[in-house]
Amino acid sequence: MKKLVTVLFILLLLAGTKAGAQKENLISVNQLVVIANNPGPVISKDIYGHFSEHLGACIYGGIWVGTDSKIPNTYGIRNDVLFALREIKVPNLRWPGGCFADTYHWKDGIGPQEKRASIVNTHWGGVTEDNSFGTHEFMKLTELIGCDAYINGNVGSGTVKEMAEWVEYLTSDSESPMTRLRKENGQEKPWNVKYFAIGNENWGCGGNMTDEYYSNVMRQFSTYLNNYGKNRLYRVACGPSDYNFAWTETLMKDGATRNRFQGLSIHYYSLVDGWNNKGSATDFDEGQWFQTMQANNQMDQIIKGHSDIMDRYDPRKTKGLVVDEWGNWFDVEPGTNPGFLYQQNTMRDAITAAIHLNIFNQHADRVKVANLAQVVNVLQSVILTKDDKMVLTPTYHVFRMFRVHQEAKLLNIDLRCEDYTYGTKKIPSVSASASVDKDGKVHISLANLNPNKPVTVICPVIGETFKYVAGEVLSASEMNSYNSFEKPDLVKPASFKGFTLKDGILTVNMPSKSVVVLELTK
Ligand code: AHR
């Protein structure tokens, strides 16, 4: 009976909101209904993943300083970066690329440091890569962070044998040439490797292949990627970027292809005005802010498009969508190497992160892994370093605030909100998602996309009664406020008091351009 009353109440509430919205064509109240007693799928912790490529100062300088460095380190890995990554509960880390992955030959990066081959990083700045950070160093990094390894294999310029041997070297506990080599290099026991990608962007930097050709190659490579001992590889096939639905169709339509992978990757970067007009990360106007927000919102359409295709061939949703590159891509900071993709990170990036993480949460039934590009010093990083200094970016703070959703169950929400209008264009001003964790705590994450106007969100929480609310807010005085090495704490989260809870209705007063995460307990 109680359930029936709840359902009727929800239906009335939703119907009322819809009718009202049609009549006025304008919603004066922002309303977010949260249905707290009917949880949906588990939000995979792995959608909070990160990506580390041999690119610019991501690995070298940003993560790896070597054991002889004056910068405090553990086995050559910076301590400050390590602690910061632990704090946001990084669930998995993707490595070694990106485009670099399809030029990487893993045997160059094992054995005594002084004997490792130097190569040229042809994709990223033409710099010398001394291979001092290789398989053992990466696996140590994941162990120290406490996260799973996501390794990206080389299809574009590698061989089946090379990839098969890498998996064997990493995960086998049998007696074999590869396991003997691993032991000689100081690692007695096999590692666990959770995710293994069969190439990266093979429609582009990973070999310029067609979808048909790649699917055949993928089938061949995948055949030799064995599960050794207890290790079960989650094989990720290279998927398309953006709206290339034909590629997904090709990979999904044939059972013999489909059975060779567990996850299909997609890449999507938010661009202000196409690849030739990306604009500055810090010096932008409201028009560019608005374009970034529009670009961010497209992630939802992109996921829906690829999910619809996957649903046709995999209605039980056994395959995951792996959004293993996403984020804002702006021009490099003036005076920096164009091949290093170094960009600052502002309040605009914080909102970008919140929008994406809310979208991934909402697609928890299909999106199982996602990796922000990239973790340190490259594109929309969570961390920037300069010599021994480290800065946590606004994006970092969003990841810390949102970590409460990891492995929680998605809650149904119904969001009706006013538009954020710029010129003749409009987008919803609020982004949201909600989940319930294993202790019964509900978390609601919200972003106000409007840089000029606070919003009040009325939030009826249906089906469960909560007594206490606590929250955090991230906001800034300017759209382009950022944390620099001189002022590292200009943008940082604060305790949030802008809410009331009365008779099961939460009222949230959000500042302009802000991210808020609320915790409701009984
Ligand atoms: O993240 C930078 C690059 O963007 C990656 O190497 C590549 O996969 C993508 O095009």
Short mmCIF file of C-alpha atoms and ligand atoms in Angstrom, two decimals:
data_model
loop_
_atom_site.label_atom_id
_atom_site.label_comp_id
_atom_site.label_asym_id
_atom_site.label_seq_id
_atom_site.Cartn_x
_atom_site.Cartn_y
_atom_site.Cartn_z
CA MET A 1 0.00 0.00 0.00
CA LYS A 2 2.80 2.39 1.01
CA LYS A 3 4.55 1.62 -2.28
CA LEU A 4 1.38 2.28 -4.26
CA VAL A 5 0.90 5.65 -2.59
CA THR A 6 4.53 6.54 -3.34
CA VAL A 7 4.18 5.55 -6.99
CA LEU A 8 0.93 7.55 -7.34
CA PHE A 9 2.57 10.56 -5.71
CA ILE A 10 5.54 10.36 -8.09
CA LEU A 11 3.28 10.05 -11.13
CA LEU A 12 1.22 13.06 -10.03
CA LEU A 13 4.33 15.06 -9.37
CA LEU A 14 5.88 14.25 -12.76
CA ALA A 15 2.61 14.80 -14.63
CA GLY A 16 2.13 18.13 -12.87
CA THR A 17 5.62 19.28 -13.76
CA LYS A 18 5.25 18.26 -17.42
CA ALA A 19 1.85 19.92 -17.83
CA GLY A 20 3.11 23.06 -16.14
CA ALA A 21 6.16 23.16 -18.36
CA GLN A 22 4.08 22.83 -21.53
CA LYS A 23 1.66 25.57 -20.45
CA GLU A 24 4.28 28.10 -19.59
CA ASN A 25 7.02 26.86 -21.93
CA LEU A 26 9.18 28.21 -19.17
CA ILE A 27 9.94 26.62 -15.85
CA SER A 28 10.41 29.10 -13.11
CA VAL A 29 11.29 26.48 -10.51
CA ASN A 30 14.08 24.00 -10.98
CA GLN A 31 12.94 20.66 -9.74
CA LEU A 32 14.90 17.46 -9.24
CA VAL A 33 12.80 14.49 -8.07
CA VAL A 34 14.97 11.77 -6.54
CA ILE A 35 13.39 8.32 -6.17
CA ALA A 36 15.36 6.91 -3.28
CA ASN A 37 13.71 3.51 -2.78
CA ASN A 38 14.11 1.87 -6.17
CA PRO A 39 17.84 1.72 -6.96
CA GLY A 40 19.06 0.82 -10.43
CA PRO A 41 22.39 -0.53 -11.70
CA VAL A 42 25.67 -0.28 -9.83
CA ILE A 43 27.81 2.66 -10.95
CA SER A 44 31.08 0.98 -11.86
CA LYS A 45 33.94 2.57 -9.95
CA ASP A 46 35.93 2.30 -13.17
CA ILE A 47 34.10 5.20 -14.81
CA TYR A 48 36.23 7.33 -12.46
CA GLY A 49 39.38 6.10 -14.21
CA HIS A 50 42.38 8.04 -15.50
CA PHE A 51 44.79 7.91 -18.42
CA SER A 52 48.57 8.25 -18.46
CA GLU A 53 50.39 8.44 -21.77
CA HIS A 54 54.05 8.87 -22.66
CA LEU A 55 53.23 12.38 -23.78
CA GLY A 56 54.81 15.66 -22.68
CA ALA A 57 55.29 15.73 -18.92
CA CYS A 58 52.62 13.20 -18.03
CA ILE A 59 54.90 10.26 -17.24
CA TYR A 60 58.33 11.92 -17.18
CA GLY A 61 58.37 14.69 -14.57
CA GLY A 62 54.68 14.34 -13.73
CA ILE A 63 54.70 10.81 -12.35
CA TRP A 64 58.18 9.37 -12.79
CA VAL A 65 61.23 11.25 -11.52
CA GLY A 66 63.52 8.25 -11.04
CA THR A 67 65.00 6.91 -7.85
CA ASP A 68 67.92 9.40 -7.85
CA SER A 69 65.67 12.46 -7.91
CA LYS A 70 65.68 15.07 -5.14
CA ILE A 71 61.89 15.14 -5.45
CA PRO A 72 60.56 12.81 -2.72
CA ASN A 73 59.63 9.53 -4.41
CA THR A 74 58.85 5.89 -3.90
CA TYR A 75 60.65 3.61 -6.36
CA GLY A 76 61.06 6.68 -8.61
CA ILE A 77 57.38 7.70 -8.46
CA ARG A 78 56.60 11.17 -7.04
CA ASN A 79 55.12 10.92 -3.54
CA ASP A 80 53.00 14.08 -3.83
CA VAL A 81 51.29 12.83 -7.00
CA LEU A 82 50.88 9.37 -5.50
CA PHE A 83 49.11 10.66 -2.38
CA ALA A 84 46.89 12.96 -4.41
CA LEU A 85 45.81 10.10 -6.68
CA ARG A 86 45.07 7.84 -3.72
CA GLU A 87 42.87 10.55 -2.24
CA ILE A 88 40.52 10.59 -5.25
CA LYS A 89 40.37 6.77 -5.22
CA VAL A 90 41.62 6.30 -8.78
CA PRO A 91 40.08 2.91 -9.66
CA ASN A 92 42.09 2.16 -12.82
CA LEU A 93 44.86 3.76 -14.81
CA ARG A 94 45.27 3.43 -18.58
CA TRP A 95 48.81 3.25 -20.04
CA PRO A 96 51.02 3.70 -22.17
CA GLY A 97 48.75 5.56 -24.64
CA GLY A 98 46.92 6.81 -26.68
CA CYS A 99 48.66 7.13 -30.00
CA PHE A 100 51.93 6.26 -28.26
CA ALA A 101 50.57 2.76 -27.51
CA ASP A 102 50.61 1.76 -31.17
CA THR A 103 54.30 2.68 -31.45
CA TYR A 104 55.29 1.10 -28.14
CA HIS A 105 57.33 -2.10 -27.99
CA TRP A 106 57.13 -3.28 -24.43
CA LYS A 107 60.43 -5.17 -24.43
CA ASP A 108 62.22 -1.79 -24.84
CA GLY A 109 60.99 -0.92 -21.33
CA ILE A 110 62.09 -3.91 -19.23
CA GLY A 111 65.38 -5.04 -17.72
CA PRO A 112 68.18 -2.95 -16.21
CA GLN A 113 67.56 0.76 -16.72
CA GLU A 114 70.99 1.43 -18.28
CA LYS A 115 70.41 -1.23 -20.92
CA ARG A 116 67.01 0.01 -22.09
CA ALA A 117 66.74 1.23 -25.66
CA SER A 118 66.19 4.92 -26.31
CA ILE A 119 63.61 5.66 -28.96
CA VAL A 120 62.02 8.75 -30.47
CA ASN A 121 58.48 9.57 -29.43
CA THR A 122 57.32 10.31 -32.95
CA HIS A 123 53.76 11.21 -32.01
CA TRP A 124 54.46 13.63 -29.22
CA GLY A 125 57.09 16.26 -29.79
CA GLY A 126 59.78 14.03 -31.32
CA VAL A 127 61.53 13.80 -27.96
CA THR A 128 63.84 11.02 -26.86
CA GLU A 129 62.13 8.36 -24.80
CA ASP A 130 64.65 6.49 -22.68
CA ASN A 131 62.14 3.84 -21.62
CA SER A 132 63.08 4.25 -17.96
CA PHE A 133 59.36 3.98 -17.19
CA GLY A 134 58.19 0.59 -18.45
CA THR A 135 56.05 -2.36 -17.47
CA HIS A 136 57.52 -2.92 -13.99
CA GLU A 137 57.38 0.79 -13.13
CA PHE A 138 53.77 1.06 -14.32
CA MET A 139 52.66 -1.99 -12.37
CA LYS A 140 54.43 -0.58 -9.28
CA LEU A 141 52.55 2.69 -9.82
CA THR A 142 49.18 0.91 -9.89
CA GLU A 143 50.13 -1.06 -6.80
CA LEU A 144 51.10 2.12 -4.92
CA ILE A 145 47.93 3.95 -5.99
CA GLY A 146 45.87 0.85 -5.17
CA CYS A 147 44.18 0.77 -8.57
CA ASP A 148 43.70 -1.69 -11.41
CA ALA A 149 45.94 -1.72 -14.46
CA TYR A 150 44.49 -0.86 -17.85
CA ILE A 151 47.15 -1.66 -20.45
CA ASN A 152 46.77 -0.63 -24.07
CA GLY A 153 48.44 -3.03 -26.52
CA ASN A 154 50.07 -2.22 -29.85
CA VAL A 155 48.11 -3.32 -32.92
CA GLY A 156 49.20 -0.57 -35.33
CA SER A 157 52.93 -1.39 -35.47
CA GLY A 158 53.16 -4.46 -33.25
CA THR A 159 52.69 -8.15 -33.81
CA VAL A 160 50.33 -10.75 -32.43
CA LYS A 161 53.34 -12.53 -30.88
CA GLU A 162 54.52 -9.34 -29.16
CA MET A 163 51.11 -8.64 -27.64
CA ALA A 164 50.52 -12.26 -26.63
CA GLU A 165 53.93 -12.37 -24.95
CA TRP A 166 53.24 -9.16 -23.04
CA VAL A 167 50.10 -10.67 -21.54
CA GLU A 168 52.03 -13.84 -20.72
CA TYR A 169 54.90 -11.84 -19.15
CA LEU A 170 52.43 -9.89 -17.05
CA THR A 171 49.98 -12.52 -15.89
CA SER A 172 51.24 -16.09 -16.33
CA ASP A 173 52.47 -18.18 -13.42
CA SER A 174 53.54 -21.14 -15.53
CA GLU A 175 57.11 -21.98 -16.46
CA SER A 176 57.84 -20.30 -19.81
CA PRO A 177 60.42 -18.06 -21.51
CA MET A 178 58.31 -14.98 -20.74
CA THR A 179 57.79 -15.81 -17.07
CA ARG A 180 61.51 -16.62 -16.70
CA LEU A 181 62.32 -13.23 -18.20
CA ARG A 182 59.94 -11.52 -15.75
CA LYS A 183 61.56 -13.31 -12.83
CA GLU A 184 65.04 -12.37 -14.05
CA ASN A 185 63.82 -8.77 -14.03
CA GLY A 186 62.86 -9.02 -10.37
CA GLN A 187 59.15 -9.90 -10.44
CA GLU A 188 58.60 -13.41 -9.17
CA LYS A 189 54.81 -13.43 -9.03
CA PRO A 190 52.53 -12.58 -11.93
CA TRP A 191 50.53 -9.38 -11.72
CA ASN A 192 46.79 -9.02 -12.12
CA VAL A 193 45.82 -7.04 -15.18
CA LYS A 194 42.15 -6.17 -15.35
CA TYR A 195 41.83 -4.30 -18.65
CA PHE A 196 43.75 -4.86 -21.88
CA ALA A 197 42.99 -2.84 -25.03
CA ILE A 198 43.56 -4.24 -28.49
CA GLY A 199 44.94 -1.09 -30.12
CA ASN A 200 44.03 2.56 -29.85
CA GLU A 201 42.26 4.73 -32.42
CA ASN A 202 43.05 2.19 -35.12
CA TRP A 203 40.92 4.25 -37.50
CA GLY A 204 43.58 6.99 -37.12
CA CYS A 205 46.98 7.06 -35.42
CA GLY A 206 46.71 3.33 -34.69
CA GLY A 207 47.04 2.26 -38.32
CA ASN A 208 44.39 4.13 -40.35
CA MET A 209 42.31 0.98 -40.72
CA THR A 210 38.75 0.57 -41.91
CA ASP A 211 36.19 -0.86 -39.49
CA GLU A 212 35.99 -4.16 -41.41
CA TYR A 213 39.76 -4.54 -41.53
CA TYR A 214 40.18 -3.68 -37.84
CA SER A 215 37.50 -6.12 -36.75
CA ASN A 216 39.37 -8.96 -38.47
CA VAL A 217 42.71 -7.88 -37.01
CA MET A 218 41.13 -7.54 -33.56
CA ARG A 219 39.74 -11.07 -33.79
CA GLN A 220 43.19 -12.37 -34.63
CA PHE A 221 45.01 -10.51 -31.83
CA SER A 222 42.33 -11.34 -29.29
CA THR A 223 42.60 -15.06 -30.01
CA TYR A 224 46.08 -15.12 -28.47
CA LEU A 225 45.41 -12.95 -25.41
CA ASN A 226 45.11 -15.76 -22.90
CA ASN A 227 43.66 -15.82 -19.43
CA TYR A 228 46.45 -17.19 -17.25
CA GLY A 229 45.84 -18.58 -13.76
CA LYS A 230 43.14 -16.58 -12.04
CA ASN A 231 43.61 -13.49 -14.17
CA ARG A 232 40.59 -12.72 -16.35
CA LEU A 233 41.33 -10.11 -19.01
CA TYR A 234 38.62 -7.64 -19.88
CA ARG A 235 39.56 -7.15 -23.53
CA VAL A 236 38.73 -3.73 -24.92
CA ALA A 237 38.25 -3.48 -28.68
CA CYS A 238 39.04 -0.19 -30.32
CA GLY A 239 35.82 1.64 -30.96
CA PRO A 240 35.11 4.84 -32.83
CA SER A 241 35.22 8.48 -31.89
CA ASP A 242 32.27 10.80 -31.54
CA TYR A 243 29.34 9.96 -33.81
CA ASN A 244 30.93 7.22 -35.94
CA PHE A 245 28.11 4.75 -35.34
CA ALA A 246 29.03 2.65 -38.40
CA TRP A 247 32.22 1.48 -36.65
CA THR A 248 30.24 0.32 -33.61
CA GLU A 249 27.74 -1.47 -35.87
CA THR A 250 30.58 -3.36 -37.58
CA LEU A 251 32.13 -4.43 -34.29
CA MET A 252 28.81 -5.48 -32.77
CA LYS A 253 26.82 -7.05 -35.60
CA ASP A 254 28.74 -10.30 -35.95
CA GLY A 255 28.71 -12.74 -33.02
CA ALA A 256 32.17 -14.11 -33.87
CA THR A 257 33.61 -10.58 -33.63
CA ARG A 258 31.54 -9.61 -30.61
CA ASN A 259 32.68 -12.64 -28.67
CA ARG A 260 36.29 -11.56 -28.89
CA PHE A 261 35.95 -8.54 -26.59
CA GLN A 262 34.25 -7.56 -23.36
CA GLY A 263 34.33 -3.79 -23.83
CA LEU A 264 34.20 -1.39 -26.75
CA SER A 265 36.02 1.91 -26.43
CA ILE A 266 34.85 5.31 -27.61
CA HIS A 267 36.72 8.63 -27.56
CA TYR A 268 35.18 12.06 -27.44
CA TYR A 269 36.86 15.38 -26.68
CA SER A 270 34.93 18.60 -25.97
CA LEU A 271 36.06 21.27 -28.41
CA VAL A 272 34.99 24.91 -28.43
CA ASP A 273 34.87 25.34 -32.20
CA GLY A 274 36.39 22.35 -33.97
CA TRP A 275 40.00 21.13 -34.07
CA ASN A 276 41.33 24.30 -35.73
CA ASN A 277 39.82 26.74 -33.27
CA LYS A 278 40.17 25.18 -29.85
CA GLY A 279 40.87 28.43 -28.00
CA SER A 280 42.78 29.17 -24.83
CA ALA A 281 42.21 27.16 -21.64
CA THR A 282 42.26 30.33 -19.52
CA ASP A 283 41.62 33.31 -21.75
CA PHE A 284 38.04 32.89 -22.98
CA ASP A 285 34.72 34.70 -23.00
CA GLU A 286 31.22 33.57 -22.13
CA GLY A 287 30.58 32.53 -25.74
CA GLN A 288 33.41 30.02 -25.51
CA TRP A 289 32.25 28.90 -22.05
CA PHE A 290 28.82 28.24 -23.54
CA GLN A 291 30.27 26.33 -26.53
CA THR A 292 32.24 24.12 -24.15
CA MET A 293 29.06 23.35 -22.19
CA GLN A 294 27.23 22.49 -25.42
CA ALA A 295 30.10 20.22 -26.43
CA ASN A 296 30.03 18.53 -23.02
CA ASN A 297 26.32 17.81 -23.25
CA GLN A 298 26.90 15.96 -26.50
CA MET A 299 28.51 13.13 -24.58
CA ASP A 300 25.00 12.03 -23.61
CA GLN A 301 23.86 11.80 -27.25
CA ILE A 302 27.03 10.01 -28.26
CA ILE A 303 26.63 7.38 -25.53
CA LYS A 304 22.94 6.94 -26.37
CA GLY A 305 23.76 6.43 -30.06
CA HIS A 306 26.39 3.77 -29.43
CA SER A 307 24.33 2.15 -26.64
CA ASP A 308 21.32 1.81 -28.94
CA ILE A 309 23.41 -0.18 -31.39
CA MET A 310 24.90 -2.29 -28.61
CA ASP A 311 21.41 -2.89 -27.18
CA ARG A 312 20.28 -4.42 -30.47
CA TYR A 313 23.03 -7.04 -30.46
CA ASP A 314 23.60 -7.32 -26.73
CA PRO A 315 20.26 -6.67 -25.01
CA ARG A 316 21.49 -8.22 -21.77
CA LYS A 317 24.24 -5.61 -21.69
CA THR A 318 27.11 -8.02 -21.22
CA LYS A 319 29.50 -5.72 -23.12
CA GLY A 320 30.65 -2.45 -21.63
CA LEU A 321 31.10 0.87 -23.30
CA VAL A 322 34.58 2.10 -22.38
CA VAL A 323 34.89 5.88 -22.74
CA ASP A 324 38.65 5.71 -22.34
CA GLU A 325 39.42 9.24 -23.56
CA TRP A 326 37.30 12.27 -22.73
CA GLY A 327 37.72 15.86 -21.58
CA ASN A 328 38.34 19.41 -22.76
CA TRP A 329 41.01 19.94 -25.40
CA PHE A 330 42.26 23.54 -25.69
CA ASP A 331 45.31 25.20 -27.25
CA VAL A 332 48.56 24.52 -25.42
CA GLU A 333 49.74 27.19 -22.96
CA PRO A 334 51.72 29.90 -24.79
CA GLY A 335 55.43 29.10 -24.96
CA THR A 336 55.03 25.38 -24.34
CA ASN A 337 55.86 22.58 -26.81
CA PRO A 338 52.81 22.10 -29.10
CA GLY A 339 53.45 18.35 -28.98
CA PHE A 340 53.13 18.26 -25.19
CA LEU A 341 49.43 19.26 -24.94
CA TYR A 342 49.95 21.17 -21.70
CA GLN A 343 46.90 23.25 -20.73
CA GLN A 344 45.73 25.02 -17.56
CA ASN A 345 42.48 24.02 -15.91
CA THR A 346 39.76 26.41 -14.75
CA MET A 347 36.31 26.43 -13.25
CA ARG A 348 35.08 25.68 -16.78
CA ASP A 349 36.92 22.35 -16.62
CA ALA A 350 35.39 21.60 -13.22
CA ILE A 351 31.90 21.96 -14.69
CA THR A 352 32.96 19.82 -17.67
CA ALA A 353 34.04 17.08 -15.29
CA ALA A 354 30.80 17.25 -13.30
CA ILE A 355 28.66 17.09 -16.46
CA HIS A 356 30.56 14.08 -17.78
CA LEU A 357 30.57 12.17 -14.51
CA ASN A 358 26.83 12.79 -14.12
CA ILE A 359 26.29 11.51 -17.67
CA PHE A 360 28.40 8.40 -17.05
CA ASN A 361 26.49 7.73 -13.82
CA GLN A 362 23.21 8.01 -15.71
CA HIS A 363 24.44 5.42 -18.22
CA ALA A 364 25.67 3.02 -15.54
CA ASP A 365 23.86 0.15 -17.27
CA ARG A 366 26.21 0.36 -20.28
CA VAL A 367 29.20 2.57 -19.47
CA LYS A 368 31.54 0.43 -17.39
CA VAL A 369 34.86 2.25 -17.73
CA ALA A 370 35.85 5.85 -18.48
CA ASN A 371 39.22 7.57 -18.39
CA LEU A 372 39.80 11.30 -18.28
CA ALA A 373 42.51 12.49 -20.67
CA GLN A 374 44.96 12.80 -19.01
CA VAL A 375 46.02 12.40 -15.41
CA VAL A 376 49.01 14.77 -15.04
CA ASN A 377 50.21 17.75 -17.13
CA VAL A 378 48.36 16.78 -20.33
CA LEU A 379 44.97 18.10 -21.54
CA GLN A 380 42.31 18.24 -18.78
CA SER A 381 44.58 17.02 -16.00
CA VAL A 382 43.69 16.54 -12.39
CA ILE A 383 47.28 17.41 -11.43
CA LEU A 384 49.88 19.87 -12.74
CA THR A 385 53.53 19.74 -11.73
CA LYS A 386 56.49 22.08 -12.11
CA ASP A 387 59.77 20.70 -10.78
CA ASP A 388 59.03 19.79 -7.16
CA LYS A 389 55.74 21.72 -7.02
CA MET A 390 52.30 20.26 -7.54
CA VAL A 391 48.91 21.86 -8.11
CA LEU A 392 45.53 20.17 -7.79
CA THR A 393 43.24 21.47 -10.52
CA PRO A 394 39.51 22.29 -10.21
CA THR A 395 38.90 19.03 -12.12
CA TYR A 396 40.76 17.16 -9.36
CA HIS A 397 38.38 18.54 -6.76
CA VAL A 398 35.36 17.36 -8.74
CA PHE A 399 36.77 13.83 -8.88
CA ARG A 400 37.30 13.93 -5.11
CA MET A 401 33.75 15.16 -4.47
CA PHE A 402 32.20 12.60 -6.85
CA ARG A 403 34.13 9.56 -5.55
CA VAL A 404 31.12 8.80 -3.31
CA HIS A 405 29.29 7.45 -6.38
CA GLN A 406 31.85 4.68 -6.97
CA GLU A 407 30.11 1.27 -6.69
CA ALA A 408 26.91 2.91 -5.39
CA LYS A 409 23.57 2.17 -7.04
CA LEU A 410 22.13 4.68 -9.46
CA LEU A 411 18.88 6.37 -8.39
CA ASN A 412 16.19 7.46 -10.78
CA ILE A 413 15.82 11.19 -11.05
CA ASP A 414 13.57 13.53 -12.94
CA LEU A 415 15.13 16.92 -13.61
CA ARG A 416 13.18 19.92 -14.89
CA CYS A 417 15.17 23.12 -15.00
CA GLU A 418 15.34 26.54 -16.52
CA ASP A 419 17.52 27.09 -19.55
CA TYR A 420 20.86 28.78 -19.58
CA THR A 421 20.54 31.09 -22.57
CA TYR A 422 23.35 32.67 -24.53
CA GLY A 423 22.29 34.75 -27.52
CA THR A 424 19.72 32.65 -29.32
CA LYS A 425 21.02 29.35 -27.96
CA LYS A 426 19.92 27.52 -24.85
CA ILE A 427 20.94 24.49 -22.83
CA PRO A 428 19.67 23.13 -19.50
CA SER A 429 21.27 25.09 -16.68
CA VAL A 430 21.58 22.14 -14.30
CA SER A 431 23.28 18.74 -14.56
CA ALA A 432 22.57 16.07 -11.93
CA SER A 433 22.78 12.46 -10.83
CA ALA A 434 22.09 10.56 -7.62
CA SER A 435 23.08 7.25 -6.06
CA VAL A 436 22.65 5.24 -2.88
CA ASP A 437 25.69 3.56 -1.36
CA LYS A 438 25.93 0.28 0.52
CA ASP A 439 25.30 2.06 3.86
CA GLY A 440 22.07 3.59 2.59
CA LYS A 441 23.52 7.10 2.18
CA VAL A 442 22.17 9.02 -0.78
CA HIS A 443 24.48 11.30 -2.75
CA ILE A 444 23.22 13.94 -5.14
CA SER A 445 25.69 15.67 -7.44
CA LEU A 446 24.71 18.88 -9.19
CA ALA A 447 26.33 21.42 -11.45
CA ASN A 448 25.06 24.90 -12.28
CA LEU A 449 26.28 25.61 -15.82
CA ASN A 450 25.25 29.26 -15.76
CA PRO A 451 28.28 31.45 -15.00
CA ASN A 452 26.11 34.49 -14.15
CA LYS A 453 23.14 33.26 -12.19
CA PRO A 454 22.58 31.24 -9.01
CA VAL A 455 19.88 28.57 -9.20
CA THR A 456 17.55 27.15 -6.62
CA VAL A 457 16.74 23.47 -7.09
CA ILE A 458 13.73 22.02 -5.26
CA CYS A 459 14.45 18.42 -4.62
CA PRO A 460 11.66 16.11 -3.40
CA VAL A 461 13.27 12.89 -2.14
CA ILE A 462 10.72 10.12 -2.55
CA GLY A 463 10.48 6.72 -0.90
CA GLU A 464 12.91 7.12 1.99
CA THR A 465 13.14 9.60 4.84
CA PHE A 466 16.40 11.35 5.59
CA LYS A 467 17.21 13.46 8.63
CA TYR A 468 20.63 14.88 7.91
CA VAL A 469 22.26 16.60 4.97
CA ALA A 470 25.87 17.61 4.49
CA GLY A 471 27.49 18.99 1.41
CA GLU A 472 30.47 20.46 -0.39
CA VAL A 473 30.57 23.14 -3.04
CA LEU A 474 33.17 24.07 -5.62
CA SER A 475 32.86 27.50 -7.17
CA ALA A 476 35.01 30.50 -8.06
CA SER A 477 34.74 34.21 -8.56
CA GLU A 478 35.51 34.05 -12.31
CA MET A 479 34.73 31.60 -15.10
CA ASN A 480 38.45 31.28 -15.72
CA SER A 481 39.67 31.10 -12.13
CA TYR A 482 42.39 28.47 -11.85
CA ASN A 483 45.00 27.15 -9.45
CA SER A 484 48.52 28.25 -10.29
CA PHE A 485 51.82 27.34 -8.69
CA GLU A 486 51.72 30.78 -7.04
CA LYS A 487 48.10 30.46 -5.88
CA PRO A 488 47.43 26.72 -5.66
CA ASP A 489 44.26 27.03 -3.56
CA LEU A 490 42.30 29.68 -5.41
CA VAL A 491 39.67 27.14 -6.49
CA LYS A 492 38.96 24.58 -3.82
CA PRO A 493 35.89 22.94 -2.29
CA ALA A 494 34.20 24.42 0.75
CA SER A 495 31.60 23.11 3.13
CA PHE A 496 28.14 23.84 1.68
CA LYS A 497 25.34 25.27 3.77
CA GLY A 498 23.01 26.55 1.06
CA PHE A 499 20.25 24.00 1.58
CA THR A 500 17.21 23.27 3.73
CA LEU A 501 15.44 19.96 4.30
CA LYS A 502 11.80 20.09 5.27
CA ASP A 503 9.15 17.36 4.99
CA GLY A 504 11.30 15.32 2.62
CA ILE A 505 11.91 18.28 0.32
CA LEU A 506 15.45 19.46 -0.08
CA THR A 507 15.95 22.99 -1.34
CA VAL A 508 19.40 23.68 -2.76
CA ASN A 509 20.65 27.19 -3.51
CA MET A 510 23.56 26.83 -5.88
CA PRO A 511 25.92 29.69 -6.67
CA SER A 512 26.57 30.50 -10.32
CA LYS A 513 29.13 28.19 -12.04
CA SER A 514 29.25 25.71 -9.20
CA VAL A 515 29.42 22.02 -8.43
CA VAL A 516 27.64 20.71 -5.33
CA VAL A 517 27.62 17.21 -3.85
CA LEU A 518 25.16 16.46 -1.05
CA GLU A 519 25.02 13.53 1.33
CA LEU A 520 21.70 12.49 2.86
CA THR A 521 21.67 10.21 5.89
CA LYS A 522 18.90 8.81 8.09
O1 AHR B 1 45.02 12.12 -25.43
C1 AHR B 1 45.79 12.57 -26.49
C2 AHR B 1 45.57 11.74 -27.75
O2 AHR B 1 44.27 11.90 -28.20
C3 AHR B 1 45.73 10.27 -27.62
O3 AHR B 1 47.05 9.85 -27.71
C4 AHR B 1 44.94 9.74 -28.77
O4 AHR B 1 44.41 8.46 -28.53
C5 AHR B 1 43.87 10.79 -28.96
O5 AHR B 1 43.74 11.15 -30.29
#
